Short mmCIF file of C-alpha atoms in Angstrom, two decimals:
data_model
loop_
_atom_site.label_atom_id
_atom_site.label_comp_id
_atom_site.label_asym_id
_atom_site.label_seq_id
_atom_site.Cartn_x
_atom_site.Cartn_y
_atom_site.Cartn_z
CA UNK M 1 0.00 0.00 0.00
CA UNK M 2 1.40 3.43 -0.93
CA UNK M 3 2.25 6.09 1.62
CA UNK M 4 -0.44 8.39 0.21
CA UNK M 5 -3.12 5.74 0.67
CA UNK M 6 -1.96 5.07 4.21
CA UNK M 7 -2.19 8.76 5.06
CA UNK M 8 -5.65 9.07 3.50
CA UNK M 9 -6.96 6.20 5.58
CA UNK M 10 -5.55 7.59 8.81
CA UNK M 11 -8.09 8.98 11.27
CA UNK M 12 -6.90 11.45 13.86
CA UNK M 13 -7.65 11.08 17.56
CA UNK M 14 -9.59 13.85 19.36
CA UNK M 15 -6.29 15.29 20.61
CA UNK M 16 -4.87 15.28 17.08
CA UNK M 17 -8.09 16.85 15.84
CA UNK M 18 -7.52 19.65 18.34
CA UNK M 19 -4.08 20.24 16.82
CA UNK M 20 -5.64 20.34 13.34
CA UNK M 21 -8.25 22.80 14.61
CA UNK M 22 -5.47 25.06 15.92
CA UNK M 23 -3.80 25.04 12.52
CA UNK M 24 -7.16 25.76 10.86
CA UNK M 25 -7.84 28.67 13.22
CA UNK M 26 -4.38 30.19 12.89
CA UNK M 27 -4.41 29.90 9.08
CA UNK M 28 -7.19 32.49 8.99
CA UNK M 29 -4.93 35.08 10.60
CA UNK M 30 -2.15 34.49 8.07
CA UNK M 31 -4.18 35.38 4.95
CA UNK M 32 -4.01 38.85 3.46
CA UNK M 33 -7.16 40.98 3.49
CA UNK M 34 -7.54 40.57 -0.27
CA UNK M 35 -7.37 36.78 -0.14
CA UNK M 36 -9.71 36.66 2.86
CA UNK M 37 -12.32 38.82 1.11
CA UNK M 38 -12.05 36.82 -2.12
CA UNK M 39 -12.45 33.47 -0.37
CA UNK M 40 -15.31 34.89 1.71
CA UNK M 41 -17.14 36.09 -1.42
CA UNK M 42 -16.73 32.62 -2.87
CA UNK M 43 -18.14 31.03 0.30
CA UNK M 44 -21.11 33.43 0.34
CA UNK M 45 -21.96 32.38 -3.23
CA UNK M 46 -21.55 28.68 -2.34
CA UNK M 47 -24.05 28.96 0.52
CA UNK M 48 -26.45 30.80 -1.79
CA UNK M 49 -26.15 28.01 -4.35
CA UNK M 50 -26.89 25.49 -1.61
CA UNK M 51 -30.09 27.35 -0.72
CA UNK M 52 -31.12 27.34 -4.40
CA UNK M 53 -30.72 23.57 -4.28
CA UNK M 54 -32.80 23.41 -1.08
CA UNK M 55 -35.63 25.46 -2.60
CA UNK M 56 -35.68 23.32 -5.74
CA UNK M 57 -35.73 20.04 -3.80
CA UNK M 58 -38.49 21.13 -1.39
CA UNK M 59 -40.74 22.80 -3.99
CA UNK M 60 -43.87 20.74 -4.72
CA UNK M 61 -42.88 17.96 -2.29
CA UNK M 62 -45.92 18.16 -0.02
CA UNK M 63 -46.92 14.60 -0.82
CA UNK M 64 -43.56 13.33 0.43
CA UNK M 65 -44.29 14.37 4.01
CA UNK M 66 -42.97 17.32 6.00
CA UNK M 67 -40.03 15.54 7.62
CA UNK M 68 -38.77 13.66 4.57
CA UNK M 69 -39.09 16.76 2.40
CA UNK M 70 -36.98 18.81 4.79
CA UNK M 71 -34.44 16.00 5.17
CA UNK M 72 -33.99 15.89 1.40
CA UNK M 73 -33.58 19.67 1.38
CA UNK M 74 -31.05 19.50 4.22
CA UNK M 75 -28.95 16.90 2.42
CA UNK M 76 -29.06 19.08 -0.71
CA UNK M 77 -28.01 22.14 1.30
CA UNK M 78 -24.92 20.31 2.61
CA UNK M 79 -23.45 20.85 -0.86
CA UNK M 80 -22.63 24.42 0.24
CA UNK M 81 -20.39 23.41 3.15
CA UNK M 82 -18.81 20.63 1.09
CA UNK M 83 -17.81 23.19 -1.56
CA UNK M 84 -16.37 25.47 1.14
CA UNK M 85 -14.40 22.69 2.87
CA UNK M 86 -12.93 21.27 -0.33
CA UNK M 87 -12.40 24.55 -2.21
CA UNK M 88 -11.13 26.50 0.81
CA UNK M 89 -13.74 29.24 1.08
CA UNK M 90 -13.94 31.49 4.14
CA UNK M 91 -17.33 31.21 5.85
CA UNK M 92 -18.18 33.51 8.76
CA UNK M 93 -19.79 30.76 10.81
CA UNK M 94 -16.64 28.61 10.67
CA UNK M 95 -14.24 31.58 10.90
CA UNK M 96 -15.48 32.16 14.45
CA UNK M 97 -13.33 29.12 15.35
CA UNK M 98 -10.40 31.56 15.24
CA UNK M 99 -11.37 32.08 18.90
CA UNK M 100 -9.02 29.11 19.47
CA UNK M 101 -6.04 31.17 18.27
CA UNK M 102 -7.13 34.00 20.54
CA UNK M 103 -7.36 31.61 23.50
CA UNK M 104 -3.86 30.36 22.66
CA UNK M 105 -2.72 34.01 22.61
CA UNK M 106 -1.55 33.62 19.02
CA UNK M 107 -3.69 36.54 17.86
CA UNK M 108 -5.15 39.57 19.64
CA UNK M 109 -8.86 40.07 20.29
CA UNK M 110 -8.92 42.95 17.80
CA UNK M 111 -7.26 40.76 15.16
CA UNK M 112 -9.89 38.08 15.72
CA UNK M 113 -12.71 40.64 15.28
CA UNK M 114 -10.99 41.96 12.17
CA UNK M 115 -10.97 38.47 10.64
CA UNK M 116 -14.65 38.01 11.45
CA UNK M 117 -15.53 41.40 9.97
CA UNK M 118 -13.71 40.84 6.69
CA UNK M 119 -15.23 37.39 6.23
CA UNK M 120 -18.73 38.65 7.10
CA UNK M 121 -18.51 41.44 4.51
CA UNK M 122 -17.09 39.08 1.89
CA UNK M 123 -19.88 36.54 2.50
CA UNK M 124 -22.48 39.29 2.02
CA UNK M 125 -20.92 40.49 -1.24
CA UNK M 126 -20.83 36.91 -2.59
CA UNK M 127 -24.46 36.34 -1.61
CA UNK M 128 -25.54 39.60 -3.31
CA UNK M 129 -23.66 38.70 -6.50
CA UNK M 130 -25.47 35.36 -6.71
CA UNK M 131 -28.80 37.05 -5.92
CA UNK M 132 -28.25 39.37 -8.88
CA UNK M 133 -27.70 36.40 -11.20
CA UNK M 134 -30.68 34.45 -9.86
CA UNK M 135 -32.97 37.48 -10.18
CA UNK M 136 -31.80 38.13 -13.73
CA UNK M 137 -32.44 34.48 -14.57
CA UNK M 138 -36.02 34.71 -13.25
CA UNK M 139 -35.72 31.45 -11.33
CA UNK M 140 -38.72 32.37 -9.18
CA UNK M 141 -40.91 31.50 -12.22
CA UNK M 142 -39.92 27.80 -12.07
CA UNK M 143 -42.76 25.28 -11.65
CA UNK M 144 -45.34 27.92 -12.62
CA UNK M 145 -44.14 30.22 -9.86
CA UNK M 146 -44.23 27.59 -7.10
CA UNK M 147 -40.45 27.85 -6.75
CA UNK M 148 -40.74 31.57 -6.04
CA UNK M 149 -43.67 31.04 -3.68
CA UNK M 150 -41.62 28.50 -1.72
CA UNK M 151 -38.77 31.02 -1.48
CA UNK M 152 -41.18 33.72 -0.28
CA UNK M 153 -42.64 31.49 2.43
CA UNK M 154 -39.18 30.44 3.67
CA UNK M 155 -37.95 34.05 3.78
CA UNK M 156 -41.09 35.30 5.54
CA UNK M 157 -40.94 32.52 8.13
CA UNK M 158 -37.43 33.62 9.08
CA UNK M 159 -38.74 37.08 10.06
CA UNK M 160 -41.42 35.78 12.42
CA UNK M 161 -39.10 34.65 15.22
CA UNK M 162 -38.78 36.67 18.41
CA UNK M 163 -35.25 38.00 19.04
CA UNK M 164 -34.69 35.30 21.67
CA UNK M 165 -35.88 32.56 19.30
CA UNK M 166 -33.67 33.90 16.49
CA UNK M 167 -30.66 34.00 18.82
CA UNK M 168 -31.26 30.47 20.14
CA UNK M 169 -31.80 29.08 16.63
CA UNK M 170 -28.53 30.77 15.61
CA UNK M 171 -26.70 29.10 18.51
CA UNK M 172 -28.06 25.67 17.57
CA UNK M 173 -27.25 26.20 13.90
CA UNK M 174 -23.60 27.08 14.33
CA UNK M 175 -23.14 24.44 16.98
CA UNK M 176 -23.86 21.93 14.21
CA UNK M 177 -21.99 23.77 11.44
CA UNK M 178 -18.81 24.03 13.53
CA UNK M 179 -19.19 20.42 14.66
CA UNK M 180 -19.35 19.50 10.97
CA UNK M 181 -16.12 21.45 10.40
CA UNK M 182 -14.61 19.80 13.48
CA UNK M 183 -15.41 16.35 12.10
CA UNK M 184 -13.38 17.18 8.97
CA UNK M 185 -10.30 17.48 11.22
CA UNK M 186 -10.50 13.71 11.80
CA UNK M 187 -9.17 12.79 8.36
CA UNK M 188 -6.94 14.04 5.56
CA UNK M 189 -9.08 12.39 2.89
CA UNK M 190 -11.23 14.78 0.83
CA UNK M 191 -14.09 12.31 0.35
CA UNK M 192 -14.20 11.61 4.08
CA UNK M 193 -14.22 15.33 4.87
CA UNK M 194 -17.14 15.84 2.48
CA UNK M 195 -19.13 12.95 3.94
CA UNK M 196 -18.54 14.19 7.49
CA UNK M 197 -20.38 17.46 6.81
CA UNK M 198 -23.62 16.01 5.45
CA UNK M 199 -25.55 14.87 8.53
CA UNK M 200 -24.83 17.86 10.84
CA UNK M 201 -25.77 20.27 8.05
CA UNK M 202 -28.84 18.25 7.10
CA UNK M 203 -29.98 18.35 10.72
CA UNK M 204 -29.61 22.12 11.15
CA UNK M 205 -31.39 22.86 7.87
CA UNK M 206 -34.22 20.38 8.29
CA UNK M 207 -34.78 21.52 11.89
CA UNK M 208 -35.13 25.17 10.87
CA UNK M 209 -32.05 26.50 12.68
CA UNK M 210 -30.82 29.92 11.54
CA UNK M 211 -27.58 30.58 9.64
CA UNK M 212 -26.66 34.25 9.13
CA UNK M 213 -24.83 33.76 5.81
CA UNK M 214 -27.63 31.61 4.36
CA UNK M 215 -30.09 34.29 5.46
CA UNK M 216 -28.00 36.96 3.70
CA UNK M 217 -29.09 35.28 0.48
CA UNK M 218 -32.44 33.74 1.35
CA UNK M 219 -34.27 36.71 2.87
CA UNK M 220 -33.04 39.26 0.27
CA UNK M 221 -34.21 36.77 -2.39
CA UNK M 222 -37.71 36.91 -0.88
CA UNK M 223 -37.51 40.73 -0.71
CA UNK M 224 -36.54 40.92 -4.39
CA UNK M 225 -39.37 38.59 -5.45
CA UNK M 226 -41.86 40.57 -3.36
CA UNK M 227 -40.81 43.90 -4.85
CA UNK M 228 -40.01 43.04 -8.45
CA UNK M 229 -42.07 39.99 -9.46
CA UNK M 230 -44.61 40.91 -12.19
CA UNK M 231 -48.37 40.65 -11.71
CA UNK M 232 -48.38 37.48 -13.81
CA UNK M 233 -46.33 35.76 -11.11
CA UNK M 234 -48.84 36.60 -8.37
CA UNK M 235 -51.71 35.47 -10.60
CA UNK M 236 -49.98 32.11 -11.20
CA UNK M 237 -49.47 31.40 -7.51
CA UNK M 238 -52.86 32.79 -6.45
CA UNK M 239 -51.34 35.12 -3.86
CA UNK M 240 -51.05 38.87 -3.33
CA UNK M 241 -47.84 40.86 -2.86
CA UNK M 242 -49.44 42.56 0.17
CA UNK M 243 -49.35 39.23 2.04
CA UNK M 244 -45.57 39.53 2.11
CA UNK M 245 -45.36 43.21 3.07
CA UNK M 246 -43.22 42.34 6.11
CA UNK M 247 -40.43 41.26 3.78
CA UNK M 248 -38.30 44.39 3.97
CA UNK M 249 -34.67 45.21 4.71
CA UNK M 250 -35.20 46.92 8.07
CA UNK M 251 -37.16 44.00 9.51
CA UNK M 252 -34.66 41.52 8.10
CA UNK M 253 -31.72 43.21 9.84
CA UNK M 254 -33.38 43.77 13.23
CA UNK M 255 -35.57 40.67 13.54
CA UNK M 256 -33.22 38.14 11.98
CA UNK M 257 -29.70 39.05 10.90
CA UNK M 258 -28.45 40.70 14.12
CA UNK M 259 -29.73 38.13 16.68
CA UNK M 260 -28.86 35.20 14.41
CA UNK M 261 -25.32 36.50 13.89
CA UNK M 262 -24.73 36.78 17.64
CA UNK M 263 -26.23 33.32 18.12
CA UNK M 264 -23.92 31.90 15.46
CA UNK M 265 -20.92 33.44 17.25
CA UNK M 266 -21.89 31.86 20.56
CA UNK M 267 -22.63 28.48 19.00
CA UNK M 268 -19.36 28.28 17.07
CA UNK M 269 -16.77 30.37 18.92
CA UNK M 270 -17.87 29.39 22.42
CA UNK M 271 -19.71 26.06 22.40
CA UNK M 272 -17.39 24.40 19.86
CA UNK M 273 -14.13 26.35 19.66
CA UNK M 274 -13.52 27.42 23.25
CA UNK M 275 -15.26 24.37 24.71
CA UNK M 276 -12.92 21.95 22.89
CA UNK M 277 -9.95 24.17 23.70
CA UNK M 278 -10.86 24.01 27.40
CA UNK M 279 -11.14 20.21 27.27
CA UNK M 280 -8.18 19.24 25.09
CA UNK M 281 -5.70 22.13 25.31
CA UNK M 282 -6.00 24.15 28.51
CA UNK M 283 -5.48 21.37 31.09
CA UNK M 284 -2.12 20.25 29.73
CA UNK M 285 -0.04 23.09 31.08
CA UNK M 286 -1.70 22.79 34.46
CA UNK M 287 -0.86 19.07 34.58
CA UNK M 288 2.72 19.65 33.50
CA UNK M 289 3.22 22.15 36.33
CA UNK M 290 5.80 24.04 34.33
CA UNK M 291 7.48 26.82 36.26
CA UNK M 292 7.35 30.17 34.52
CA UNK M 293 10.55 32.08 33.82
CA UNK M 294 10.52 35.55 35.34
CA UNK M 295 14.22 36.26 36.00
CA UNK M 296 16.55 37.85 33.46
CA UNK M 297 20.29 37.34 33.04
CA UNK M 298 22.16 40.43 34.27
CA UNK M 299 24.34 41.84 31.50
CA UNK M 300 26.62 44.85 31.67
CA UNK M 301 29.39 45.94 29.35
CA UNK M 302 32.93 46.17 30.70
CA UNK M 303 34.10 48.29 27.78
CA UNK M 304 33.88 52.05 27.88
CA UNK M 305 32.52 53.52 24.67
CA UNK M 306 31.57 56.87 23.22
CA UNK M 307 28.73 55.30 21.23
CA UNK M 308 25.24 56.63 21.85
CA UNK M 309 23.84 54.31 24.48
CA UNK M 310 20.17 55.32 24.43
CA UNK M 311 18.96 52.38 22.31
CA UNK M 312 17.49 49.62 24.47
CA UNK M 313 16.17 46.13 23.81
CA UNK M 314 12.50 47.17 23.60
CA UNK M 315 13.44 49.47 20.69
CA UNK M 316 14.89 46.56 18.71
CA UNK M 317 12.94 43.43 19.66
CA UNK M 318 10.15 41.62 17.84
CA UNK M 319 7.03 42.31 19.92
CA UNK M 320 4.88 39.72 18.12
CA UNK M 321 7.10 36.65 17.81
CA UNK M 322 5.99 33.17 16.84
CA UNK M 323 5.39 31.25 20.07
CA UNK M 324 4.72 27.59 20.80
CA UNK M 325 2.56 25.83 23.38
CA UNK M 326 4.09 23.31 25.76
CA UNK M 327 1.51 20.67 24.85
CA UNK M 328 1.88 21.13 21.09
CA UNK M 329 2.86 17.95 19.17
CA UNK M 330 6.49 17.97 18.05
CA UNK M 331 5.55 17.70 14.38
CA UNK M 332 3.36 20.79 14.65
CA UNK M 333 6.12 22.73 16.40
CA UNK M 334 8.64 21.77 13.69
CA UNK M 335 6.15 22.91 11.04
CA UNK M 336 5.97 26.31 12.76
CA UNK M 337 9.78 26.67 12.85
CA UNK M 338 10.21 25.62 9.22
CA UNK M 339 7.35 27.75 7.93
CA UNK M 340 8.74 30.89 9.57
CA UNK M 341 12.40 30.01 8.88
CA UNK M 342 13.28 29.92 12.57
CA UNK M 343 15.83 27.81 14.45
CA UNK M 344 14.16 28.35 17.83
CA UNK M 345 11.01 29.82 19.35
CA UNK M 346 9.86 30.65 22.87
CA UNK M 347 7.37 28.35 24.59
CA UNK M 348 4.59 30.05 26.57
CA UNK M 349 1.76 28.91 28.81
CA UNK M 350 -1.92 29.77 28.40
CA UNK M 351 -1.35 33.14 30.09
CA UNK M 352 1.45 33.96 27.65
CA UNK M 353 4.19 33.54 30.28
CA UNK M 354 7.59 32.20 29.25
CA UNK M 355 8.22 28.56 30.22
CA UNK M 356 11.02 27.47 27.88
CA UNK M 357 12.70 27.52 24.47
CA UNK M 358 12.17 24.93 21.73
CA UNK M 359 14.91 24.70 19.10
CA UNK M 360 16.01 22.75 16.06
CA UNK M 361 18.97 21.60 18.16
CA UNK M 362 16.59 19.97 20.67
CA UNK M 363 14.86 18.07 17.87
CA UNK M 364 18.05 16.87 16.20
CA UNK M 365 19.60 15.64 19.46
CA UNK M 366 16.40 13.77 20.33
CA UNK M 367 16.22 12.15 16.89
CA UNK M 368 19.84 11.06 17.14
CA UNK M 369 19.19 9.53 20.56
CA UNK M 370 16.07 7.73 19.26
CA UNK M 371 17.83 6.35 16.16
CA UNK M 372 15.61 8.65 14.07
CA UNK M 373 12.44 6.82 15.16
CA UNK M 374 10.54 9.57 17.00
CA UNK M 375 7.91 9.00 19.65
CA UNK M 376 4.69 10.33 18.09
CA UNK M 377 3.23 11.09 21.52
CA UNK M 378 5.99 13.55 22.44
CA UNK M 379 5.06 17.17 23.04
CA UNK M 380 7.10 20.36 23.04
CA UNK M 381 7.31 20.18 26.84
CA UNK M 382 9.27 16.92 26.52
CA UNK M 383 12.07 18.43 24.42
CA UNK M 384 12.16 22.14 25.20
CA UNK M 385 14.98 23.75 27.15
CA UNK M 386 13.91 25.14 30.50
CA UNK M 387 17.30 26.63 31.38
CA UNK M 388 16.56 29.79 29.41
CA UNK M 389 18.72 32.89 29.08
CA UNK M 390 16.32 35.84 29.08
CA UNK M 391 17.23 39.53 28.92
CA UNK M 392 15.49 42.63 30.18
CA UNK M 393 13.56 44.95 27.87
CA UNK M 394 15.56 47.89 29.24
CA UNK M 395 19.04 46.44 28.63
CA UNK M 396 21.07 48.68 26.32
CA UNK M 397 22.30 47.92 22.81
CA UNK M 398 25.99 47.97 23.82
CA UNK M 399 25.38 45.62 26.74
CA UNK M 400 23.51 43.13 24.55
CA UNK M 401 26.16 43.34 21.81
CA UNK M 402 28.92 42.48 24.26
CA UNK M 403 26.85 39.70 25.82
CA UNK M 404 26.35 38.02 22.43
CA UNK M 405 29.95 38.14 21.23
CA UNK M 406 32.18 38.23 24.29
CA UNK M 407 32.79 35.63 27.01
CA UNK M 408 34.16 37.60 29.94
CA UNK M 409 35.51 34.48 31.64
CA UNK M 410 37.61 33.69 28.58
CA UNK M 411 38.60 37.30 28.05
CA UNK M 412 39.60 37.93 31.68
CA UNK M 413 40.35 34.54 33.31
CA UNK M 414 40.48 35.36 37.02
CA UNK M 415 39.43 33.86 40.33
CA UNK M 416 36.69 35.31 42.53
CA UNK M 417 39.46 37.24 44.30
CA UNK M 418 40.48 38.89 41.03
CA UNK M 419 43.72 36.91 40.64
CA UNK M 420 44.59 36.01 37.04
CA UNK M 421 44.49 32.25 36.37
CA UNK M 422 46.02 32.37 32.92
CA UNK M 423 48.41 34.79 31.26
CA UNK M 424 48.31 35.59 27.58
CA UNK M 425 50.59 37.74 25.46
CA UNK M 426 47.75 38.68 23.09
CA UNK M 427 45.97 42.00 23.45
CA UNK M 428 42.40 42.18 24.69
CA UNK M 429 41.14 42.84 21.12
CA UNK M 430 43.10 39.87 19.74
CA UNK M 431 41.75 37.60 22.45
CA UNK M 432 38.21 38.81 21.74
CA UNK M 433 38.51 38.01 18.03
CA UNK M 434 39.98 34.55 18.58
CA UNK M 435 37.62 33.31 21.30
CA UNK M 436 34.74 30.89 20.61
CA UNK M 437 31.49 32.11 22.17
CA UNK M 438 28.30 30.06 22.33
CA UNK M 439 25.24 32.20 22.99
CA UNK M 440 21.60 31.65 21.95
CA UNK M 441 20.49 33.11 18.63
CA UNK M 442 17.04 33.85 20.06
CA UNK M 443 16.81 35.71 23.37
CA UNK M 444 13.41 35.97 25.09
CA UNK M 445 12.77 39.45 26.48
CA UNK M 446 11.07 40.06 29.84
CA UNK M 447 9.74 43.25 31.35
CA UNK M 448 8.79 43.15 35.02
CA UNK M 449 8.87 39.37 34.79
CA UNK M 450 6.43 39.23 31.86
CA UNK M 451 7.34 37.87 28.42
CA UNK M 452 7.12 40.76 25.92
CA UNK M 453 9.09 39.65 22.83
CA UNK M 454 12.27 38.16 21.42
CA UNK M 455 15.58 39.62 20.32
CA UNK M 456 17.60 38.01 17.54
CA UNK M 457 21.07 38.79 16.28
CA UNK M 458 19.72 40.40 13.11
CA UNK M 459 17.78 42.86 15.28
CA UNK M 460 21.01 43.86 17.01
CA UNK M 461 22.83 44.11 13.67
CA UNK M 462 20.11 46.38 12.29
CA UNK M 463 20.44 48.64 15.33
CA UNK M 464 24.23 48.79 14.87
CA UNK M 465 24.07 49.55 11.15
CA UNK M 466 23.77 53.38 11.52
CA UNK M 467 27.31 53.43 12.95
CA UNK M 468 28.56 52.93 9.38
CA UNK M 469 26.71 55.97 8.05
CA UNK M 470 24.04 56.34 5.40
CA UNK M 471 23.12 53.42 3.17
CA UNK M 472 25.28 53.36 0.02
CA UNK M 473 23.87 53.14 -3.50
CA UNK M 474 25.52 50.40 -5.55
CA UNK M 475 26.81 51.79 -8.85
CA UNK M 476 26.81 49.43 -11.82
CA UNK M 477 30.12 48.99 -13.60
CA UNK M 478 30.65 50.45 -17.05
CA UNK M 479 29.92 47.19 -18.92
CA UNK M 480 26.55 46.81 -17.20
CA UNK M 481 25.69 50.46 -17.89
CA UNK M 482 26.64 50.09 -21.54
CA UNK M 483 24.50 47.01 -22.02
CA UNK M 484 21.51 48.52 -20.18
#
């Protein structure tokens, strides 16, 4: 059996599914605004297409029985989520799972709201684009107008809930939608992912639960039919436009869209995202009882200098570094290092406090010791270094520079009493250039005991660059200029 087939048949455990969910949630924060909006527009259109399918399947199906008719419509509607899962669309009701990244302190609360807002707007634009096409096509005339009448009745029914009912139906809806998404984390196989979404979606649709993105298409469709359908349509269906006078934009927004949206947020972000995070992720650090690192290494230059000494670590450091969780699987941690071209990253607890450093060196030593047959159950906490050198946010540039390149014990070998233990004919500068110094390439930065960022050697180099004057313009040689 090939490796690909083996991978496709592999089903992840609930703990592995949690890791997949974290990757899914964090991926939303890594997309540019343009890509997010484009994928959200695509998802809005997909959900609209699914509702078209639902209307078609349930039109004229009275003889089939209420329950079976709605079940068939629910199965048809699942096409929308299947398209989103397989094609990678951004749907608001699943984007609320980015609450996991917020809980892991990988993104800020404002960043999470920004993601939700962009996806929400994109979904609406996609739904409106599809509505324009459907209206131009005159689909409401199908089956002698019965298709349009079905759409009108569905849209009107959605506006007759009380705010509390609309909110509760929104909670129930996105509980199922996000559970459907969560089930897709159990496998890497596309067919399995698609199959996993069908029953949860069929249940929420057939039970009449409320989905804000679906309603962005469905209710405006009813409003358009009510306002623009010709008299011949109303004569065909034996109804009057006045019977649907409550189908208007103001009522749609206040009676349905707002409470349903908040319900969807609670159902997905809280009852699925944060609930699973609390069960599978949060307890690990408590069980590990990892001591937080709050002390910094004192550093002070022994060399007098005339250089401006006002630049401090907080002026140079990366304030939003990539961080890892102690209970993160090793494979996931390696992916993070490789993806961001890092050799090491700080490990933090659920409060964002520093607990260790995980590095490529740790991984390679462990693999060598295990004959390159890794233990799949190992977590970052098992390999990370807890003996961490941290510096203070207020340490100066010259102090940090000396700390990184000079070993004072090698440079001035003396006893505690100040008596030289080794004599050397070389000058201090010659000894400094010839010594071998081993210092971390990534230094966690603390301020008042709290982890606030990381400092790397390239940050220090960038801060030292102005010593050499203004940036020089490279002049092409004569041959290059002649051929230009």
